[in-house]
Amino acid sequence: MKRKWDASEERYFGIGIYQPKTAENIGSLWRTAHIFNASFIFIIEEKYKKQSSDVLKVWSKIPLFQYKTLDAFLDSIPYSCKLVGVEMDAKAQAIKSYQHPPRAIYILGSEDNGLPHQLKQRCHDLVQLPGDHSLNVAVAGSITIFDRVNKLE
Ligand SMILES: C[S@@+](CC[C@H](N)C(=O)[O-])C[C@H]1O[C@@H](n2cnc3c(N)ncnc32)[C@H](O)[C@@H]1O
């Protein structure tokens, strides 16, 4: 018997941080990503050091990819998958009305400098969360994940 087609099988997402500064932020984002069914997380131009506070052992649940360079990351983006920059930017769309792509990779900027211009230019979309001040990067990533899951599931 033919199995019924299910649109949810055509979607996935990953999320990551460009040049993250603290292992705590990577760990917090990793935990949210795992709990809300992300396929993977990643960091660019930084190395992760294991946290003793990681009681869920998230490293055993979903993979963390570590890219040495921005180019290596950009080269790895899968076919038919959109790169979505999460950033406070004049060109960004408000997340409230944003329709998340079925297959998406969300990229957040570093705690100190945000997303560099060259990376923003490579994003298919830029989305912004509400508020006049920037949020903690792991919090911004977690809200983005929640918005996606809320709208698509
Ligand atoms: C602490 S912020 C970086 C702030 C940096 N000092 C700047 O002025 O660009 C770290 C990252 O969190 C994310 N972020 C924080 N607040 C955000 C917001 N309101 N909307 C979208 N992304 C946000 C972005 O990815 C940002 O690059």
mmCIF file of C-alpha atoms and ligand atoms in Angstrom:
data_model
loop_
_atom_site.group_PDB
_atom_site.id
_atom_site.type_symbol
_atom_site.label_atom_id
_atom_site.label_comp_id
_atom_site.label_asym_id
_atom_site.label_seq_id
_atom_site.Cartn_x
_atom_site.Cartn_y
_atom_site.Cartn_z
ATOM 1 C CA MET A 1 0.000 0.000 0.000
ATOM 2 C CA LYS A 2 1.238 3.488 -0.868
ATOM 3 C CA ARG A 3 2.148 5.625 2.121
ATOM 4 C CA LYS A 4 0.338 8.979 2.391
ATOM 5 C CA TRP A 5 2.423 12.023 1.449
ATOM 6 C CA ASP A 6 3.111 14.224 4.440
ATOM 7 C CA ALA A 7 4.305 17.827 3.893
ATOM 8 C CA SER A 8 6.094 17.782 7.250
ATOM 9 C CA GLU A 9 8.556 15.299 5.776
ATOM 10 C CA GLU A 10 9.801 17.968 3.388
ATOM 11 C CA ARG A 11 11.071 20.288 6.041
ATOM 12 C CA TYR A 12 13.928 20.598 8.446
ATOM 13 C CA PHE A 13 15.970 23.312 10.048
ATOM 14 C CA GLY A 14 19.333 23.989 11.574
ATOM 15 C CA ILE A 15 20.554 26.995 13.550
ATOM 16 C CA GLY A 16 23.943 28.379 14.431
ATOM 17 C CA ILE A 17 26.120 31.287 15.500
ATOM 18 C CA TYR A 18 28.866 33.093 13.629
ATOM 19 C CA GLN A 19 31.929 33.520 15.890
ATOM 20 C CA PRO A 20 30.156 32.780 19.201
ATOM 21 C CA LYS A 21 31.970 34.110 22.224
ATOM 22 C CA THR A 22 30.735 31.891 25.044
ATOM 23 C CA ALA A 23 30.214 28.160 25.397
ATOM 24 C CA GLU A 24 27.192 28.916 27.612
ATOM 25 C CA ASN A 25 25.350 30.554 24.709
ATOM 26 C CA ILE A 26 26.178 27.664 22.384
ATOM 27 C CA GLY A 27 24.992 25.204 25.033
ATOM 28 C CA SER A 28 21.712 27.083 25.642
ATOM 29 C CA LEU A 29 20.929 27.294 21.941
ATOM 30 C CA TRP A 30 21.855 23.620 21.458
ATOM 31 C CA ARG A 31 19.444 22.592 24.198
ATOM 32 C CA THR A 32 16.540 24.584 22.714
ATOM 33 C CA ALA A 33 17.376 23.303 19.230
ATOM 34 C CA HIS A 34 17.280 19.705 20.435
ATOM 35 C CA ILE A 35 14.039 20.125 22.403
ATOM 36 C CA PHE A 36 12.301 21.767 19.421
ATOM 37 C CA ASN A 37 13.479 19.160 16.910
ATOM 38 C CA ALA A 38 16.178 20.992 14.983
ATOM 39 C CA SER A 39 18.240 18.681 12.793
ATOM 40 C CA PHE A 40 21.573 20.220 13.768
ATOM 41 C CA ILE A 41 23.313 23.268 15.129
ATOM 42 C CA PHE A 42 26.608 24.802 14.037
ATOM 43 C CA ILE A 43 29.206 27.405 14.847
ATOM 44 C CA ILE A 44 31.510 29.237 12.459
ATOM 45 C CA GLU A 45 35.125 30.235 13.162
ATOM 46 C CA GLU A 46 35.013 29.022 16.767
ATOM 47 C CA LYS A 47 35.471 25.781 18.729
ATOM 48 C CA TYR A 48 33.048 24.437 21.358
ATOM 49 C CA LYS A 49 34.252 23.325 24.775
ATOM 50 C CA LYS A 50 31.988 20.853 26.562
ATOM 51 C CA GLN A 51 29.937 22.286 29.436
ATOM 52 C CA SER A 52 29.515 20.519 32.777
ATOM 53 C CA SER A 53 26.015 22.082 32.966
ATOM 54 C CA ASP A 54 24.908 20.013 29.952
ATOM 55 C CA VAL A 55 22.724 17.599 31.925
ATOM 56 C CA LEU A 56 20.805 16.504 28.808
ATOM 57 C CA LYS A 57 24.035 15.468 27.029
ATOM 58 C CA VAL A 58 22.813 17.369 23.966
ATOM 59 C CA TRP A 59 25.993 16.398 22.105
ATOM 60 C CA SER A 60 24.507 12.899 21.880
ATOM 61 C CA LYS A 61 21.133 14.110 20.532
ATOM 62 C CA ILE A 62 21.756 16.421 17.565
ATOM 63 C CA PRO A 63 25.099 17.206 15.936
ATOM 64 C CA LEU A 64 27.089 20.414 16.305
ATOM 65 C CA PHE A 65 29.000 21.196 13.107
ATOM 66 C CA GLN A 66 32.060 23.407 13.491
ATOM 67 C CA TYR A 67 33.151 25.332 10.400
ATOM 68 C CA LYS A 68 36.670 26.724 10.318
ATOM 69 C CA THR A 69 35.774 29.461 7.846
ATOM 70 C CA LEU A 70 32.740 31.352 6.619
ATOM 71 C CA ASP A 71 33.372 30.061 3.097
ATOM 72 C CA ALA A 72 33.370 26.455 4.314
ATOM 73 C CA PHE A 73 29.987 27.082 5.919
ATOM 74 C CA LEU A 74 28.519 28.791 2.841
ATOM 75 C CA ASP A 75 29.741 25.927 0.633
ATOM 76 C CA SER A 76 27.919 23.421 2.830
ATOM 77 C CA ILE A 77 24.406 24.841 2.497
ATOM 78 C CA PRO A 78 22.185 22.063 1.141
ATOM 79 C CA TYR A 79 20.166 22.123 -2.071
ATOM 80 C CA SER A 80 16.769 23.833 -1.763
ATOM 81 C CA CYS A 81 17.464 25.201 1.691
ATOM 82 C CA LYS A 82 17.257 28.907 2.590
ATOM 83 C CA LEU A 83 19.777 30.780 4.689
ATOM 84 C CA VAL A 84 17.925 33.078 7.084
ATOM 85 C CA GLY A 85 19.855 35.767 8.946
ATOM 86 C CA VAL A 86 18.462 36.685 12.371
ATOM 87 C CA GLU A 87 19.515 40.258 12.969
ATOM 88 C CA MET A 88 18.392 43.783 13.840
ATOM 89 C CA ASP A 89 18.695 45.376 10.450
ATOM 90 C CA ALA A 90 16.868 48.030 8.425
ATOM 91 C CA LYS A 91 16.319 45.423 5.694
ATOM 92 C CA ALA A 92 15.012 42.722 8.029
ATOM 93 C CA GLN A 93 11.380 41.571 8.049
ATOM 94 C CA ALA A 94 9.507 41.487 11.344
ATOM 95 C CA ILE A 95 9.345 37.895 12.538
ATOM 96 C CA LYS A 96 5.687 38.304 13.483
ATOM 97 C CA SER A 97 4.620 38.202 9.831
ATOM 98 C CA TYR A 98 7.506 36.073 8.543
ATOM 99 C CA GLN A 99 6.652 32.827 6.765
ATOM 100 C CA HIS A 100 9.402 30.388 7.561
ATOM 101 C CA PRO A 101 10.772 28.391 4.630
ATOM 102 C CA PRO A 102 10.190 24.634 4.898
ATOM 103 C CA ARG A 103 13.941 23.996 4.794
ATOM 104 C CA ALA A 104 15.947 26.669 6.566
ATOM 105 C CA ILE A 105 19.260 27.369 8.197
ATOM 106 C CA TYR A 106 19.120 30.236 10.700
ATOM 107 C CA ILE A 107 22.285 32.181 11.375
ATOM 108 C CA LEU A 108 22.881 34.461 14.362
ATOM 109 C CA GLY A 109 25.702 36.930 14.908
ATOM 110 C CA SER A 110 28.406 37.084 17.536
ATOM 111 C CA GLU A 111 27.730 38.613 20.944
ATOM 112 C CA ASP A 112 30.040 41.559 20.240
ATOM 113 C CA ASN A 113 29.678 42.357 16.559
ATOM 114 C CA GLY A 114 26.536 40.721 15.191
ATOM 115 C CA LEU A 115 26.422 39.375 11.641
ATOM 116 C CA PRO A 116 29.047 40.794 9.263
ATOM 117 C CA HIS A 117 27.838 42.593 6.153
ATOM 118 C CA GLN A 118 29.220 39.937 3.772
ATOM 119 C CA LEU A 119 27.237 37.214 5.541
ATOM 120 C CA LYS A 120 24.019 39.255 5.623
ATOM 121 C CA GLN A 121 24.355 39.725 1.884
ATOM 122 C CA ARG A 122 24.398 35.947 1.384
ATOM 123 C CA CYS A 123 21.158 35.423 3.350
ATOM 124 C CA HIS A 124 17.967 34.765 1.390
ATOM 125 C CA ASP A 125 15.980 36.524 4.123
ATOM 126 C CA LEU A 126 16.731 38.625 7.196
ATOM 127 C CA VAL A 127 14.341 38.517 10.146
ATOM 128 C CA GLN A 128 14.157 40.723 13.210
ATOM 129 C CA LEU A 129 12.626 40.127 16.624
ATOM 130 C CA PRO A 130 10.691 42.829 18.463
ATOM 131 C CA GLY A 131 12.378 45.306 20.795
ATOM 132 C CA ASP A 132 14.638 48.354 20.626
ATOM 133 C CA HIS A 133 17.643 46.625 22.196
ATOM 134 C CA SER A 134 19.463 43.505 21.136
ATOM 135 C CA LEU A 135 18.706 40.271 22.941
ATOM 136 C CA ASN A 136 21.177 37.676 24.138
ATOM 137 C CA VAL A 137 22.130 35.569 21.108
ATOM 138 C CA ALA A 138 20.878 32.258 22.548
ATOM 139 C CA VAL A 139 17.600 33.907 23.554
ATOM 140 C CA ALA A 140 17.192 35.403 20.058
ATOM 141 C CA GLY A 141 17.842 31.967 18.527
ATOM 142 C CA SER A 142 15.411 30.263 20.900
ATOM 143 C CA ILE A 143 12.615 32.754 20.123
ATOM 144 C CA THR A 144 13.235 32.262 16.399
ATOM 145 C CA ILE A 145 12.973 28.492 16.804
ATOM 146 C CA PHE A 146 9.769 28.823 18.813
ATOM 147 C CA ASP A 147 8.235 31.115 16.192
ATOM 148 C CA ARG A 148 9.063 28.600 13.461
ATOM 149 C CA VAL A 149 7.697 25.621 15.360
ATOM 150 C CA ASN A 150 4.555 27.547 16.303
ATOM 151 C CA LYS A 151 3.829 28.538 12.719
ATOM 152 C CA LEU A 152 4.765 25.325 10.932
ATOM 153 C CA GLU A 153 3.627 22.578 13.277
HETATM 154 C C1 LIG B 1 23.936 40.530 21.319
HETATM 155 S S1 LIG B 1 23.508 40.539 19.669
HETATM 156 C C2 LIG B 1 24.799 41.449 18.877
HETATM 157 C C3 LIG B 1 24.793 42.862 19.199
HETATM 158 C C4 LIG B 1 25.974 43.617 18.599
HETATM 159 N N1 LIG B 1 26.601 44.321 19.650
HETATM 160 C C5 LIG B 1 25.527 44.544 17.515
HETATM 161 O O1 LIG B 1 25.311 45.705 17.808
HETATM 162 O O2 LIG B 1 25.392 44.104 16.374
HETATM 163 C C6 LIG B 1 23.941 38.941 19.097
HETATM 164 C C7 LIG B 1 23.047 38.395 18.040
HETATM 165 O O3 LIG B 1 21.765 38.125 18.591
HETATM 166 C C8 LIG B 1 20.785 38.244 17.573
HETATM 167 N N2 LIG B 1 19.782 39.237 17.999
HETATM 168 C C9 LIG B 1 19.743 39.918 19.167
HETATM 169 N N3 LIG B 1 18.656 40.697 19.231
HETATM 170 C C10 LIG B 1 17.981 40.522 18.077
HETATM 171 C C11 LIG B 1 16.760 41.049 17.544
HETATM 172 N N4 LIG B 1 16.009 41.926 18.215
HETATM 173 N N5 LIG B 1 16.363 40.634 16.321
HETATM 174 C C12 LIG B 1 17.086 39.741 15.629
HETATM 175 N N6 LIG B 1 18.252 39.204 16.083
HETATM 176 C C13 LIG B 1 18.698 39.583 17.290
HETATM 177 C C14 LIG B 1 21.512 38.625 16.309
HETATM 178 O O4 LIG B 1 21.803 37.467 15.575
HETATM 179 C C15 LIG B 1 22.772 39.273 16.848
HETATM 180 O O5 LIG B 1 23.808 39.268 15.902
#
